[in-house]
mmCIF file of C-alpha atoms in Angstrom:
data_model
loop_
_atom_site.group_PDB
_atom_site.id
_atom_site.type_symbol
_atom_site.label_atom_id
_atom_site.label_comp_id
_atom_site.label_asym_id
_atom_site.label_seq_id
_atom_site.Cartn_x
_atom_site.Cartn_y
_atom_site.Cartn_z
ATOM 1 C CA UNK F 1 0.343 -30.949 -2.753
ATOM 2 C CA UNK F 2 -2.324 -28.283 -3.258
ATOM 3 C CA UNK F 3 -1.729 -24.512 -4.440
ATOM 4 C CA UNK F 4 -1.054 -21.683 -1.655
ATOM 5 C CA UNK F 5 -3.583 -19.662 -0.475
ATOM 6 C CA UNK F 6 -3.826 -15.882 -2.119
ATOM 7 C CA UNK F 7 -6.792 -14.009 -0.044
ATOM 8 C CA UNK F 8 -7.339 -10.699 0.875
ATOM 9 C CA UNK F 9 -5.521 -10.527 5.060
ATOM 10 C CA UNK F 10 -6.347 -7.869 7.043
ATOM 11 C CA UNK F 11 -3.270 -5.813 8.137
ATOM 12 C CA UNK F 12 -1.854 -5.290 12.200
ATOM 13 C CA UNK F 13 0.207 -1.735 12.945
ATOM 14 C CA UNK F 14 3.478 -2.255 12.658
ATOM 15 C CA UNK F 15 6.246 0.633 13.318
ATOM 16 C CA UNK F 16 7.085 2.980 11.120
ATOM 17 C CA UNK F 17 10.311 5.500 10.817
ATOM 18 C CA UNK F 18 10.383 8.310 8.932
ATOM 19 C CA UNK F 19 13.848 9.382 8.231
ATOM 20 C CA UNK F 20 16.060 11.418 5.424
ATOM 21 C CA UNK F 21 16.601 8.417 3.833
ATOM 22 C CA UNK F 22 13.619 6.835 3.290
ATOM 23 C CA UNK F 23 10.873 5.119 5.123
ATOM 24 C CA UNK F 24 11.725 2.304 7.073
ATOM 25 C CA UNK F 25 8.494 -0.768 8.323
ATOM 26 C CA UNK F 26 9.756 -3.144 11.193
ATOM 27 C CA UNK F 27 7.406 -5.785 10.833
ATOM 28 C CA UNK F 28 5.990 -7.932 13.649
ATOM 29 C CA UNK F 29 8.269 -10.249 13.271
ATOM 30 C CA UNK F 30 11.123 -7.972 13.818
ATOM 31 C CA UNK F 31 12.229 -7.803 10.529
ATOM 32 C CA UNK F 32 12.761 -4.223 8.537
ATOM 33 C CA UNK F 33 12.789 -3.018 5.348
ATOM 34 C CA UNK F 34 13.876 0.539 3.892
ATOM 35 C CA UNK F 35 11.688 2.197 0.987
ATOM 36 C CA UNK F 36 14.731 4.447 -0.434
ATOM 37 C CA UNK F 37 14.107 8.213 -1.212
ATOM 38 C CA UNK F 38 12.045 10.661 -0.477
ATOM 39 C CA UNK F 39 8.207 9.829 -1.414
ATOM 40 C CA UNK F 40 7.728 12.016 -4.158
ATOM 41 C CA UNK F 41 4.092 14.395 -3.070
ATOM 42 C CA UNK F 42 1.079 13.194 -5.125
ATOM 43 C CA UNK F 43 -2.266 14.897 -5.597
ATOM 44 C CA UNK F 44 -5.013 12.515 -5.384
ATOM 45 C CA UNK F 45 -3.774 9.313 -6.857
ATOM 46 C CA UNK F 46 -1.311 7.114 -8.127
ATOM 47 C CA UNK F 47 -1.302 4.444 -10.832
ATOM 48 C CA UNK F 48 1.050 1.654 -10.623
ATOM 49 C CA UNK F 49 2.191 0.336 -14.487
ATOM 50 C CA UNK F 50 1.686 -3.133 -15.596
ATOM 51 C CA UNK F 51 3.554 -6.048 -13.313
ATOM 52 C CA UNK F 52 4.444 -3.255 -10.629
ATOM 53 C CA UNK F 53 3.863 -4.529 -6.682
ATOM 54 C CA UNK F 54 1.808 -1.644 -5.208
ATOM 55 C CA UNK F 55 2.024 -1.292 -1.867
ATOM 56 C CA UNK F 56 0.338 1.403 0.438
ATOM 57 C CA UNK F 57 0.960 2.720 3.786
ATOM 58 C CA UNK F 58 -0.555 4.670 5.750
ATOM 59 C CA UNK F 59 1.089 6.082 9.297
ATOM 60 C CA UNK F 60 -0.919 7.336 12.440
ATOM 61 C CA UNK F 61 -1.476 10.859 13.526
ATOM 62 C CA UNK F 62 2.259 10.250 15.275
ATOM 63 C CA UNK F 63 3.851 9.072 12.400
ATOM 64 C CA UNK F 64 5.165 5.939 14.006
ATOM 65 C CA UNK F 65 3.051 3.329 13.347
ATOM 66 C CA UNK F 66 0.879 2.341 10.523
ATOM 67 C CA UNK F 67 -0.989 -0.371 7.871
ATOM 68 C CA UNK F 68 0.683 -1.486 5.144
ATOM 69 C CA UNK F 69 -1.580 -3.236 2.675
ATOM 70 C CA UNK F 70 -0.098 -4.606 -0.462
ATOM 71 C CA UNK F 71 -2.490 -4.308 -3.346
ATOM 72 C CA UNK F 72 -2.648 -7.790 -5.647
ATOM 73 C CA UNK F 73 0.399 -9.998 -4.365
ATOM 74 C CA UNK F 74 0.102 -13.552 -5.613
ATOM 75 C CA UNK F 75 3.732 -13.930 -4.530
ATOM 76 C CA UNK F 76 3.435 -13.998 -0.624
ATOM 77 C CA UNK F 77 1.721 -16.731 1.416
ATOM 78 C CA UNK F 78 -1.063 -15.631 3.626
ATOM 79 C CA UNK F 79 0.677 -17.089 6.460
ATOM 80 C CA UNK F 80 3.840 -14.892 6.054
ATOM 81 C CA UNK F 81 1.957 -11.635 5.818
ATOM 82 C CA UNK F 82 -0.189 -12.557 9.188
ATOM 83 C CA UNK F 83 3.503 -13.240 11.238
ATOM 84 C CA UNK F 84 4.999 -9.981 9.344
ATOM 85 C CA UNK F 85 1.100 -7.935 10.394
ATOM 86 C CA UNK F 86 1.244 -6.593 6.568
ATOM 87 C CA UNK F 87 -2.055 -7.256 5.095
ATOM 88 C CA UNK F 88 -3.139 -8.080 1.608
ATOM 89 C CA UNK F 89 -5.953 -7.231 -0.942
ATOM 90 C CA UNK F 90 -6.808 -8.259 -3.960
ATOM 91 C CA UNK F 91 -9.292 -6.487 -6.694
ATOM 92 C CA UNK F 92 -9.840 -7.485 -9.836
ATOM 93 C CA UNK F 93 -10.291 -5.682 -13.554
ATOM 94 C CA UNK F 94 -12.760 -2.649 -12.949
ATOM 95 C CA UNK F 95 -13.099 -3.799 -8.828
ATOM 96 C CA UNK F 96 -12.348 -0.880 -6.432
ATOM 97 C CA UNK F 97 -12.060 -1.738 -2.641
ATOM 98 C CA UNK F 98 -11.763 1.269 -0.080
ATOM 99 C CA UNK F 99 -9.102 -0.368 2.050
ATOM 100 C CA UNK F 100 -8.972 1.878 5.080
ATOM 101 C CA UNK F 101 -11.087 5.038 5.523
ATOM 102 C CA UNK F 102 -10.236 7.387 3.274
ATOM 103 C CA UNK F 103 -8.060 4.563 0.799
ATOM 104 C CA UNK F 104 -9.775 3.221 -2.106
ATOM 105 C CA UNK F 105 -7.597 0.719 -3.971
ATOM 106 C CA UNK F 106 -8.684 -0.441 -7.641
ATOM 107 C CA UNK F 107 -7.943 -2.033 -11.278
ATOM 108 C CA UNK F 108 -8.025 -1.274 -14.731
ATOM 109 C CA UNK F 109 -6.735 -3.713 -16.818
ATOM 110 C CA UNK F 110 -3.223 -4.825 -15.805
ATOM 111 C CA UNK F 111 -2.621 -1.124 -13.312
ATOM 112 C CA UNK F 112 -3.107 -1.233 -9.885
ATOM 113 C CA UNK F 113 -4.585 2.741 -8.780
ATOM 114 C CA UNK F 114 -4.873 4.115 -4.983
ATOM 115 C CA UNK F 115 -6.838 7.296 -4.773
ATOM 116 C CA UNK F 116 -6.251 8.563 -1.471
ATOM 117 C CA UNK F 117 -7.871 11.340 1.450
ATOM 118 C CA UNK F 118 -5.048 11.685 3.903
ATOM 119 C CA UNK F 119 -7.652 13.890 5.879
ATOM 120 C CA UNK F 120 -10.140 11.538 5.469
ATOM 121 C CA UNK F 121 -7.380 8.659 6.850
ATOM 122 C CA UNK F 122 -6.155 10.365 9.636
ATOM 123 C CA UNK F 123 -2.682 10.207 8.745
ATOM 124 C CA UNK F 124 -0.326 9.915 5.715
ATOM 125 C CA UNK F 125 -0.519 8.270 2.721
ATOM 126 C CA UNK F 126 2.592 6.365 1.116
ATOM 127 C CA UNK F 127 2.693 4.793 -2.044
ATOM 128 C CA UNK F 128 5.478 2.305 -2.772
ATOM 129 C CA UNK F 129 5.721 0.782 -6.680
ATOM 130 C CA UNK F 130 8.707 -1.669 -7.578
ATOM 131 C CA UNK F 131 10.007 -4.442 -9.396
ATOM 132 C CA UNK F 132 13.363 -6.532 -9.487
ATOM 133 C CA UNK F 133 14.348 -3.099 -10.988
ATOM 134 C CA UNK F 134 12.683 -0.114 -9.985
ATOM 135 C CA UNK F 135 11.254 1.812 -7.184
ATOM 136 C CA UNK F 136 9.386 4.077 -6.759
ATOM 137 C CA UNK F 137 8.039 5.967 -3.611
ATOM 138 C CA UNK F 138 4.671 9.070 -3.265
ATOM 139 C CA UNK F 139 2.980 10.055 -0.356
ATOM 140 C CA UNK F 140 -0.243 11.289 -1.452
ATOM 141 C CA UNK F 141 -0.470 14.626 0.288
ATOM 142 C CA UNK F 142 -4.375 15.971 -1.263
ATOM 143 C CA UNK F 143 -7.485 14.185 -1.734
ATOM 144 C CA UNK F 144 -8.849 14.333 -5.542
ATOM 145 C CA UNK F 145 -10.390 16.962 -6.904
ATOM 146 C CA UNK F 146 -14.024 15.040 -7.260
ATOM 147 C CA UNK F 147 -13.825 13.362 -3.627
ATOM 148 C CA UNK F 148 -13.793 10.316 -2.450
ATOM 149 C CA UNK F 149 -17.176 9.554 -3.372
ATOM 150 C CA UNK F 150 -16.148 9.693 -7.198
ATOM 151 C CA UNK F 151 -14.001 6.786 -6.401
ATOM 152 C CA UNK F 152 -15.858 4.276 -4.761
ATOM 153 C CA UNK F 153 -17.692 1.369 -6.034
ATOM 154 C CA UNK F 154 -21.428 2.022 -6.806
#
C-alpha cells in the first residue's frame, strides 16, 4: 500500500459567515466549522509556533465567500481537500510562496509565517493557528511596513 499523496492543492471558493462568536466556514461538501472568538488584529504578519496548524482564509469583498489554504498540512489527504474546497501549500524551510495575490506564506525552521496586505488581497485576511490544545485567530489588518516585495522570494 502506497503512502497518501501530500501535494499543493488549489483552493475553491467556500462559504464564510463572520459572526460575533467567530468565523464560520462552510465547505463544499456541506460541513461547517467554527473558528471561535473575535480574531486578534495583527499588522503585516502572523507567525505560528512550532507544531501548530496554520490555516489562511481570504474573503471576497462581500465577506460571504472566500478561499482557505492550509499551510504545510501533512495529515489531510488530497481528495478530502479537493472535496471540501480547501487548498494546501507545502513550503520548505527558507521558502516563500504567494498563495493568493497579496498573501505570502513562508517557513523558517519549524514556524509558518503568513505575510499579507489586505488591500492587495481585496478582502479580509484571517490566520487560524491551532494544535490539539489551543486555538488562535488573527486578522491581518495592514500590510507589512516594508511592503510585500520585501517578503517575496527573489
